[in-house]
CSV table of N, CA and C in Angstrom, one decimal:
chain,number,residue,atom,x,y,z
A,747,UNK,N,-34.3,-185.9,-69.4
A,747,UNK,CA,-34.2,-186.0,-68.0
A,747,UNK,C,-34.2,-187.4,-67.5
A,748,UNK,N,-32.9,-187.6,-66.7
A,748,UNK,CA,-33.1,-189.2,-66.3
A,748,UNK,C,-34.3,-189.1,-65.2
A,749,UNK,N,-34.8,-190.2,-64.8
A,749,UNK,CA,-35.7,-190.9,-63.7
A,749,UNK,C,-34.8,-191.1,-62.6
A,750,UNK,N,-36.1,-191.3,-61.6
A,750,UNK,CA,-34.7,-191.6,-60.0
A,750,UNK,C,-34.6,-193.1,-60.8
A,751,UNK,N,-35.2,-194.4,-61.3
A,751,UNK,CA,-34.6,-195.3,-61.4
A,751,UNK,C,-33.6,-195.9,-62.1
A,752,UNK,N,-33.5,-195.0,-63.5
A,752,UNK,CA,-32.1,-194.9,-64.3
A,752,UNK,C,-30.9,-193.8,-63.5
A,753,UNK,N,-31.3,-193.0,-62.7
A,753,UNK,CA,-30.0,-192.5,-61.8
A,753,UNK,C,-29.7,-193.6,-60.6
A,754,UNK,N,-30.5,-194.4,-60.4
A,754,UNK,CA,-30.0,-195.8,-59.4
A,754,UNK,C,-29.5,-197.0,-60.1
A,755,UNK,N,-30.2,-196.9,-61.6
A,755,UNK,CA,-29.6,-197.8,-62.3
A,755,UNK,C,-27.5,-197.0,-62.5
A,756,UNK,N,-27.6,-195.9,-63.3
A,756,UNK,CA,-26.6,-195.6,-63.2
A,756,UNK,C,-25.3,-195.8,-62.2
A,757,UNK,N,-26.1,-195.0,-60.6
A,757,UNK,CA,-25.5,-195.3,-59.6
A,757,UNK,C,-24.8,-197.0,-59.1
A,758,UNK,N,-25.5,-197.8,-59.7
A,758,UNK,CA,-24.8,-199.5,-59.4
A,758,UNK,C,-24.2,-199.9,-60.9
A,759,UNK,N,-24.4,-199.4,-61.6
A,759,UNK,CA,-23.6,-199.5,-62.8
A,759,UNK,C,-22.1,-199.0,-62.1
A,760,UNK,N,-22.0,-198.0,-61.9
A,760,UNK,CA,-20.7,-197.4,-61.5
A,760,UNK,C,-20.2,-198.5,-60.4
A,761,UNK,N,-21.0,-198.5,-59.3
A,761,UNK,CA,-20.6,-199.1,-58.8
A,761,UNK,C,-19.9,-200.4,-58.8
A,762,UNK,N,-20.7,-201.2,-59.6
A,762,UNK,CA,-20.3,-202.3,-60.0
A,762,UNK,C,-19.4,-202.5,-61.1
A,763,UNK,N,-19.2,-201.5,-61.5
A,763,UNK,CA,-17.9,-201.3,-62.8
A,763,UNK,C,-18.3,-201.4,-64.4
A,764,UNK,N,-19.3,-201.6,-63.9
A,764,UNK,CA,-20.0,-202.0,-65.2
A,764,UNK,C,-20.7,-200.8,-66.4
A,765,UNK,N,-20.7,-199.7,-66.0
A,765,UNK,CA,-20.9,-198.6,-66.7
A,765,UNK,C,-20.6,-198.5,-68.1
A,766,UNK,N,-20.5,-198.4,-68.6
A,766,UNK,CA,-19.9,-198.5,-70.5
A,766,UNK,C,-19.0,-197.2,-70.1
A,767,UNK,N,-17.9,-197.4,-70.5
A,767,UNK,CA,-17.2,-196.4,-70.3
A,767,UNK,C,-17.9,-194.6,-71.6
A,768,UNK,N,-18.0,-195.1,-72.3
A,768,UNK,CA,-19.0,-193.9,-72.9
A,768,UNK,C,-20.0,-193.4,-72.1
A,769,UNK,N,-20.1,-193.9,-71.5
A,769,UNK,CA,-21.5,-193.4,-70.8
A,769,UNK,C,-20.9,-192.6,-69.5
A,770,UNK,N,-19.7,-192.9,-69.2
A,770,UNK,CA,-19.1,-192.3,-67.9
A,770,UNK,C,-18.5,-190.7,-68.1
A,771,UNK,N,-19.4,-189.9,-68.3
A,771,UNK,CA,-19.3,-188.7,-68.8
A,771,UNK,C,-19.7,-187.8,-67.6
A,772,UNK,N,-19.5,-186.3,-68.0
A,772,UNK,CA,-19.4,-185.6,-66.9
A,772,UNK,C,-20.4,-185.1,-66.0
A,773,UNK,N,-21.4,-185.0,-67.0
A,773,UNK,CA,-23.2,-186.0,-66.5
A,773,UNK,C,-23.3,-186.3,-65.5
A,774,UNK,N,-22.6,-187.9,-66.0
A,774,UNK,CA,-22.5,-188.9,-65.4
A,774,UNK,C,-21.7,-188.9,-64.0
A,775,UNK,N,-20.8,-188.1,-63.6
A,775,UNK,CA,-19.8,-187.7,-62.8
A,775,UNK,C,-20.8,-187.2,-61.7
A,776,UNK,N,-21.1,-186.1,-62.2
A,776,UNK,CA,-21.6,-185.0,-61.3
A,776,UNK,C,-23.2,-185.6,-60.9
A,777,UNK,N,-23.8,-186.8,-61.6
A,777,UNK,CA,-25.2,-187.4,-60.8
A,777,UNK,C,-24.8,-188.3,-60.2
A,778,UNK,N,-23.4,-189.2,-60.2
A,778,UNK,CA,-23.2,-189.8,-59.1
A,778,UNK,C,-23.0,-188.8,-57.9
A,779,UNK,N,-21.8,-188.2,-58.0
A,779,UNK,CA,-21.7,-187.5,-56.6
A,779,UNK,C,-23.3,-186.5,-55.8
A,780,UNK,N,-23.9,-186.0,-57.3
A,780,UNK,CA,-25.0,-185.5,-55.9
A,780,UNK,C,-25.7,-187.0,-55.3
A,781,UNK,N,-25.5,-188.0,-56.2
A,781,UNK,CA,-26.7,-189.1,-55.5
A,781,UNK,C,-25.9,-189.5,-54.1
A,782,UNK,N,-25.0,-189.8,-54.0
A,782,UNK,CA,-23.8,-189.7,-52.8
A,782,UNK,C,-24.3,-188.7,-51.9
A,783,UNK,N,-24.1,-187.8,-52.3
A,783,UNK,CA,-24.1,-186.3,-51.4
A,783,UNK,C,-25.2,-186.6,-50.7
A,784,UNK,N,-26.4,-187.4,-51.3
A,784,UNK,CA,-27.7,-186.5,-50.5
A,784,UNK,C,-27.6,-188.2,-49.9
A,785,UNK,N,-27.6,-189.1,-50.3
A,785,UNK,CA,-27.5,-190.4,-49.2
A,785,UNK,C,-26.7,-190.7,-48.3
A,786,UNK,N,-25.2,-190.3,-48.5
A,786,UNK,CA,-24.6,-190.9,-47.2
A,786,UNK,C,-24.0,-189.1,-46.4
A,787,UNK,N,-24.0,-189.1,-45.6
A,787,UNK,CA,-22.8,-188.2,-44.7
A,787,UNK,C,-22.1,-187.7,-45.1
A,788,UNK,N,-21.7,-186.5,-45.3
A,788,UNK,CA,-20.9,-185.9,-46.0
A,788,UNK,C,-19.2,-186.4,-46.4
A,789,UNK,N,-18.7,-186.9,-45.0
A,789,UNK,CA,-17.5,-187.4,-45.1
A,789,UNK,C,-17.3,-188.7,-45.9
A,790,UNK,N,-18.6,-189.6,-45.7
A,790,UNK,CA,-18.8,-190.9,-46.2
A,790,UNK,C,-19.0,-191.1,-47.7
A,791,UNK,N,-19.5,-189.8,-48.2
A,791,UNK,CA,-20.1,-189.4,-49.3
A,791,UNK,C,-18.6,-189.3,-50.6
A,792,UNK,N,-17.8,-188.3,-49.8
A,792,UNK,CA,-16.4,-187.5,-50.7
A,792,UNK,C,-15.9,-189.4,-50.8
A,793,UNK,N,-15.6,-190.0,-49.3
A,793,UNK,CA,-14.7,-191.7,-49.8
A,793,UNK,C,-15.0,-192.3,-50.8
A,794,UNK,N,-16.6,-192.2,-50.6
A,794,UNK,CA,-17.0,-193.2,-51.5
A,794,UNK,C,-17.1,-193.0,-53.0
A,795,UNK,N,-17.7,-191.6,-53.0
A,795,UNK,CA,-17.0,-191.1,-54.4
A,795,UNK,C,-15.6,-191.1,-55.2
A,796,UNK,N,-14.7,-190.8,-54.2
A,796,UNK,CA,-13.4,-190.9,-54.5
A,796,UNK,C,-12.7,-192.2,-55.3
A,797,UNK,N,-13.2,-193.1,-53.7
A,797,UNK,CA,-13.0,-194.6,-53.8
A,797,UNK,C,-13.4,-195.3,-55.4
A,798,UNK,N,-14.6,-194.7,-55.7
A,798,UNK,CA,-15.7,-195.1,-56.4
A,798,UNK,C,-14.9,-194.7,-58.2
A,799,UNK,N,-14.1,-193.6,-58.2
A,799,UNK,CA,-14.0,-193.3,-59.2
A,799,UNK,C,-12.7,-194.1,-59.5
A,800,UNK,N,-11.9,-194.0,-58.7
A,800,UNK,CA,-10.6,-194.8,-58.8
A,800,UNK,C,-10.8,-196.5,-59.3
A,801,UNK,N,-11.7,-197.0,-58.6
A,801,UNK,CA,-11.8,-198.1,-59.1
A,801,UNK,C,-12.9,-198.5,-59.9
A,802,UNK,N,-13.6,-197.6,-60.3
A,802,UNK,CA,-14.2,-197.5,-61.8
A,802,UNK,C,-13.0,-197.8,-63.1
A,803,UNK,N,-12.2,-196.4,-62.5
A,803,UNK,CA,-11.2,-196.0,-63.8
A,803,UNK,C,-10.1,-197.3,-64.2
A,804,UNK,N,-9.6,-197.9,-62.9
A,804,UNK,CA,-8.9,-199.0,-63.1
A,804,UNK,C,-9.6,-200.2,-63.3
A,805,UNK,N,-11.3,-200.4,-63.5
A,805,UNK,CA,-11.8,-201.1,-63.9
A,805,UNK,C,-11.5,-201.7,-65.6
A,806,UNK,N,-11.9,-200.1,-66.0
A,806,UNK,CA,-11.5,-199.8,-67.1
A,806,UNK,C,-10.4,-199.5,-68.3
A,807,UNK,N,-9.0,-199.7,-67.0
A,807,UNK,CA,-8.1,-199.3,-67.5
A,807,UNK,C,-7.6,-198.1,-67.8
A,808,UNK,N,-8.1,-197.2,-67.0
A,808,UNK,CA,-7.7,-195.7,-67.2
A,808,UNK,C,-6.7,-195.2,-66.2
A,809,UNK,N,-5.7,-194.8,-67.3
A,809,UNK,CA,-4.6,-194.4,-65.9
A,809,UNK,C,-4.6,-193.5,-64.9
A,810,UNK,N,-3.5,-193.1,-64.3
A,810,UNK,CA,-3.8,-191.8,-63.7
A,810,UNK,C,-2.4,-191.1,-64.3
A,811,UNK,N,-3.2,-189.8,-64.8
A,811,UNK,CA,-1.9,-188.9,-65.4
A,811,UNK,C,-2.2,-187.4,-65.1
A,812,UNK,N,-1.4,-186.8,-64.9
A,812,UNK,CA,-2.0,-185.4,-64.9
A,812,UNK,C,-2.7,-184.6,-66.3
A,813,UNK,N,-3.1,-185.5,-67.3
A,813,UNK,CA,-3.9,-184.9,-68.3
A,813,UNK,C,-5.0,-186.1,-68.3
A,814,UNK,N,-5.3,-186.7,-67.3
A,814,UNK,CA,-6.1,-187.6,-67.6
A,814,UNK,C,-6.6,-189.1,-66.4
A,815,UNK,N,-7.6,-189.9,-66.1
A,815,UNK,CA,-7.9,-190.2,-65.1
A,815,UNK,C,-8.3,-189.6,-64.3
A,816,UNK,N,-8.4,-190.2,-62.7
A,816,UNK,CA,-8.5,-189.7,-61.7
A,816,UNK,C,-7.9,-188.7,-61.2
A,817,UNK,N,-8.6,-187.4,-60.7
A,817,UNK,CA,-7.5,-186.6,-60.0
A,817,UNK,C,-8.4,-186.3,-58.5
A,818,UNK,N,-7.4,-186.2,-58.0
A,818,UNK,CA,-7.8,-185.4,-56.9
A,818,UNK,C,-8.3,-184.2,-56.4
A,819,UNK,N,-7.9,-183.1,-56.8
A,819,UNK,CA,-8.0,-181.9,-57.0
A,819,UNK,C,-9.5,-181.4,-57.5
A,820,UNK,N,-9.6,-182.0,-58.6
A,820,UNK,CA,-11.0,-181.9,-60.0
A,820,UNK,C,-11.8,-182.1,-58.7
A,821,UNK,N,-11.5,-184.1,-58.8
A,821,UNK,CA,-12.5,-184.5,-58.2
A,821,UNK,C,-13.5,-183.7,-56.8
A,822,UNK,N,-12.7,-183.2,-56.1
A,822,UNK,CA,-13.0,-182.4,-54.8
A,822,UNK,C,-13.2,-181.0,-55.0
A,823,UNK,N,-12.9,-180.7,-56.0
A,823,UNK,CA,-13.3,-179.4,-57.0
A,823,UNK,C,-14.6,-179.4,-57.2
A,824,UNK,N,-15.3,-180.9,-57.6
A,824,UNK,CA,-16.9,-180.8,-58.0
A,824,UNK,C,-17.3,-181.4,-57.0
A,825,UNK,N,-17.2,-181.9,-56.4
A,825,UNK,CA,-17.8,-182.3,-55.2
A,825,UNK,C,-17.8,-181.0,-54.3
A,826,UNK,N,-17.5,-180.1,-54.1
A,826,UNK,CA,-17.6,-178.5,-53.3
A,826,UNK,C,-18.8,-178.2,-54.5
A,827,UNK,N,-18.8,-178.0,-55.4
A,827,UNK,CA,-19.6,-177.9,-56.3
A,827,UNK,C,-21.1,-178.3,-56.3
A,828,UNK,N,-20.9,-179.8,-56.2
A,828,UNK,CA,-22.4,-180.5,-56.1
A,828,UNK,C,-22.6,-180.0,-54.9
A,829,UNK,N,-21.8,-180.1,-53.6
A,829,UNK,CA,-22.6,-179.6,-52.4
A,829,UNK,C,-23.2,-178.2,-52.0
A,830,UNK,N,-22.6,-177.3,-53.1
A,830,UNK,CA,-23.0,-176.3,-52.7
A,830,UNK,C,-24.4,-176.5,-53.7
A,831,UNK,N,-24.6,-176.8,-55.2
A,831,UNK,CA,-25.6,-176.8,-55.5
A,831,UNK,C,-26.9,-177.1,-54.4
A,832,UNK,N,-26.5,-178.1,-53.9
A,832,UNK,CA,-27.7,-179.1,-53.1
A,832,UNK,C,-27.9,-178.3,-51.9
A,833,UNK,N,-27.1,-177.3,-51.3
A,833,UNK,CA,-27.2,-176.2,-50.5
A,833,UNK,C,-28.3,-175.3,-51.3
A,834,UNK,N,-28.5,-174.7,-52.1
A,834,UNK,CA,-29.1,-174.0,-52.6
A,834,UNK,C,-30.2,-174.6,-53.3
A,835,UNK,N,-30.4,-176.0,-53.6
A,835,UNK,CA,-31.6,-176.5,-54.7
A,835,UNK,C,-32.8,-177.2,-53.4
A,836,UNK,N,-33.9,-177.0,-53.6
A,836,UNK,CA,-35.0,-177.5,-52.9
A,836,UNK,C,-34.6,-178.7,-52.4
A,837,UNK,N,-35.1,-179.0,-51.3
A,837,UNK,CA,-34.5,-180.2,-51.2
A,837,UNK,C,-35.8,-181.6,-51.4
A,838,UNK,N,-37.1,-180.5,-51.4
A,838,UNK,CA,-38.6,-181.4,-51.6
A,838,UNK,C,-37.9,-181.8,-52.9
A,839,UNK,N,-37.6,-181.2,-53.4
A,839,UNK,CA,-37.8,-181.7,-55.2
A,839,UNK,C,-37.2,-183.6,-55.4
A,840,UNK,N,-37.6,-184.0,-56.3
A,840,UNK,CA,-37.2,-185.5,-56.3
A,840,UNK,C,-35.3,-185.6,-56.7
A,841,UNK,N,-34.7,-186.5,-56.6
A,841,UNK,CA,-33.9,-186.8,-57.5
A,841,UNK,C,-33.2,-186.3,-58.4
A,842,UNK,N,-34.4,-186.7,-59.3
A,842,UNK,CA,-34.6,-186.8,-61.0
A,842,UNK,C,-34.4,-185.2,-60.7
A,843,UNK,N,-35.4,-184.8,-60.4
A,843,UNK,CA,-35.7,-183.1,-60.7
A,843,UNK,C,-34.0,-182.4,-60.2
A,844,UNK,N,-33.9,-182.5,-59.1
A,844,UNK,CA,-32.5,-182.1,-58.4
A,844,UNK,C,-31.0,-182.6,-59.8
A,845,UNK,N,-30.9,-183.9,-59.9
A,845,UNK,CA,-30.1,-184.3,-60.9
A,845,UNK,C,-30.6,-183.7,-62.3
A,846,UNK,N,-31.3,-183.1,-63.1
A,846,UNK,CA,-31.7,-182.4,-63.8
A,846,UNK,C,-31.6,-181.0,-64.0
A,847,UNK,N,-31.2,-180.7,-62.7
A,847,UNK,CA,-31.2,-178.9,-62.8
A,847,UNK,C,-29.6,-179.2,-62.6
A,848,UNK,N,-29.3,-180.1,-61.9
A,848,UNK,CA,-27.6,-179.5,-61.4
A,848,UNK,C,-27.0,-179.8,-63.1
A,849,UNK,N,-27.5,-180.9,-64.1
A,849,UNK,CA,-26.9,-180.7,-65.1
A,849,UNK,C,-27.0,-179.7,-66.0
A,850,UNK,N,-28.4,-178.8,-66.1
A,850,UNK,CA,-28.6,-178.0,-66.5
A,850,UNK,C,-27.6,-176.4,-66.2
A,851,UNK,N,-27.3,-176.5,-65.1
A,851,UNK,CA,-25.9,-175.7,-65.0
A,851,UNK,C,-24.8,-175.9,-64.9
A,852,UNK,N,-24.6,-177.2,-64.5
A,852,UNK,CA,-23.3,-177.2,-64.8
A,852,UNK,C,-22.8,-178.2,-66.0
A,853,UNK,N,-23.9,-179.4,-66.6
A,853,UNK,CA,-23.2,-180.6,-67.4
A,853,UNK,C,-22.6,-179.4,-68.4
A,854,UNK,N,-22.3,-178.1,-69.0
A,854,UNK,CA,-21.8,-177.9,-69.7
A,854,UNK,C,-20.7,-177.7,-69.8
A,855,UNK,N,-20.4,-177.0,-68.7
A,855,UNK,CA,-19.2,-176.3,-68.1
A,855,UNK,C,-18.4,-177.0,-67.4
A,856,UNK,N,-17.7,-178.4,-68.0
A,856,UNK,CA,-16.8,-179.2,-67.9
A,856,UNK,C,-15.3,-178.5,-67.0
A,857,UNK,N,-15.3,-177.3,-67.6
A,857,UNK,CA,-14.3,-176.7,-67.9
A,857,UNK,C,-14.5,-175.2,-66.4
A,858,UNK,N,-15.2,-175.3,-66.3
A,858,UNK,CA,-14.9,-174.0,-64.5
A,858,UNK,C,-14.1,-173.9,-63.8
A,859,UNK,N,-13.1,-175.4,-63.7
A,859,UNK,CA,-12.5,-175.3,-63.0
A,859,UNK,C,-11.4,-174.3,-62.8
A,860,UNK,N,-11.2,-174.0,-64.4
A,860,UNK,CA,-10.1,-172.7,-64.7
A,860,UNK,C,-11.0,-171.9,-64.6
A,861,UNK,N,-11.8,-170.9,-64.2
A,861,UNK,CA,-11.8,-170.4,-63.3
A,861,UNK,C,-11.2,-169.8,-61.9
A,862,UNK,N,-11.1,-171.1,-61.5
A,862,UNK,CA,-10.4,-171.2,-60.2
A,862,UNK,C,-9.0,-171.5,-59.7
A,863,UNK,N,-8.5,-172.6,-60.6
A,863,UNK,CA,-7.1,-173.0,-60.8
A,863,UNK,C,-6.5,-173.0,-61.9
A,864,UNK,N,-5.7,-172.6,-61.8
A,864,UNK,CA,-4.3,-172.6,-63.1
A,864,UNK,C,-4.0,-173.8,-64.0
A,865,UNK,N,-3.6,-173.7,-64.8
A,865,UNK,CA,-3.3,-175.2,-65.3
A,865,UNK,C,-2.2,-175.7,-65.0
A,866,UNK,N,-1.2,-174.6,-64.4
A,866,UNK,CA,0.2,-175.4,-63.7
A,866,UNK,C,-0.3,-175.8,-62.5
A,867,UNK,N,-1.9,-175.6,-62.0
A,867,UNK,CA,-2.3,-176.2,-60.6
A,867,UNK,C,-2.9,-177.4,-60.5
A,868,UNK,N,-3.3,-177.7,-62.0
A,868,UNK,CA,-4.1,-178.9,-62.2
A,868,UNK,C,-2.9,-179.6,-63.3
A,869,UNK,N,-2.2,-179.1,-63.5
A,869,UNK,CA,-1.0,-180.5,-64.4
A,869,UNK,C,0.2,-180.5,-63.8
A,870,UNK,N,0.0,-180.2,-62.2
A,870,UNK,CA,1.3,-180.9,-61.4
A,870,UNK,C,0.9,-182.2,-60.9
A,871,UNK,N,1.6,-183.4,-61.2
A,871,UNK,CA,1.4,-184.5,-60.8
A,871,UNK,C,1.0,-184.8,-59.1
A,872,UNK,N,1.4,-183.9,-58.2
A,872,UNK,CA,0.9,-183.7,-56.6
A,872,UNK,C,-0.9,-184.0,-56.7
A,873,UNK,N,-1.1,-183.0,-57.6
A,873,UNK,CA,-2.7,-182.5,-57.1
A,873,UNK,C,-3.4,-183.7,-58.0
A,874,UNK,N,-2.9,-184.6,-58.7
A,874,UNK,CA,-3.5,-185.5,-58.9
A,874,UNK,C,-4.2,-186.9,-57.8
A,875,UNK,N,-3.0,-186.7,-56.9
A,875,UNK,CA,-3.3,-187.4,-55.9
A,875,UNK,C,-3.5,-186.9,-54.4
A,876,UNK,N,-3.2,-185.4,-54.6
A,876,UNK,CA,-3.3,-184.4,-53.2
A,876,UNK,C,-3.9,-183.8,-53.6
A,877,UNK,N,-5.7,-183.4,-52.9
A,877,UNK,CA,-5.9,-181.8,-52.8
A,877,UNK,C,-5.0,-180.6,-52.8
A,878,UNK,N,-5.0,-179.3,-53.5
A,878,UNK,CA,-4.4,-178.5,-53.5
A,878,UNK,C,-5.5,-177.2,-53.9
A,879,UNK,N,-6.1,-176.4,-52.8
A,879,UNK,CA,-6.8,-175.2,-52.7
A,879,UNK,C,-6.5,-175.0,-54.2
A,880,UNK,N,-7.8,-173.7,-54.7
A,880,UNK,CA,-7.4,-173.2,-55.9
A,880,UNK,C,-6.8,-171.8,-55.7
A,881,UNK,N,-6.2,-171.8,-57.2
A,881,UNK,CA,-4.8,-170.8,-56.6
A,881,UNK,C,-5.3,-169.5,-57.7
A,882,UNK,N,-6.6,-169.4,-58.4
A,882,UNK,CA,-6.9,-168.0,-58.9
A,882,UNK,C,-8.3,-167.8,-58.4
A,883,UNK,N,-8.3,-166.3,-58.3
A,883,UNK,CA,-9.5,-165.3,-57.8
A,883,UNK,C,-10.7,-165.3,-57.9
């Protein structure tokens, strides 16, 4: 279980671009955006995340492709995701403890998305850079 000071360490890692890209995992995805979520405004929160990923990934040199990089769609796919968790998780609880449980359900399940969207919904080039609702039940 990380600490709140290695999830703040994390948190300015990212931000500063500096993250080891191995370490930029989906983990790592989903404890930035709750750390976002519960610090700034919800609208302020999605930019910054968004913003945040995009210029991580071009830090790095990661393109954007519809099998790979930044997407849009994902991205705002887990971010509904983290918000609803933090809707439902104590909110007394620390951090650490909150970032701990949200990996515990979801760091596995990379993959939920299909659940919800199709893979001709998530490998049309649009929804990489547009939101696009999910299109299964």
């Amino acid at each position: 279980m990380m600490t709140n000071v290695e999830i703040m360490n994390l948190v300015h890692q990212f931000e500063a671009c500096t993250l080891p890209r191995s370490q930029w995992d989906h983990a790592a995805h989903l404890t930035v955006a709750l750390w976002y979520l519960i610090c700034f405004p919800d609208a302020e929160a999605v930019l910054r995340i968004c913003q945040g990923i995009q210029r991580y990934n071009k830090s790095q040199g990661i393109g954007t492709t519809p099998t790979g990089g930044y997407h849009e769609t994902l991205t705002l796919f887990w971010i509904a995701i983290v918000r609803q968790f933090l809707a439902e998780s104590n909110p007394e609880l620390s951090l650490a403890a909150r970032a701990h449980e949200l990996i515990l359900k979801y760091g596995e399940r990379k993959n939920l998305f299909r659940e919800s969207c199709s893979l001709e919904l998530i490998r049309s080039p649009a929804t990489c850079q547009n939101w696009a609702p999910p299109d299964l039940n």
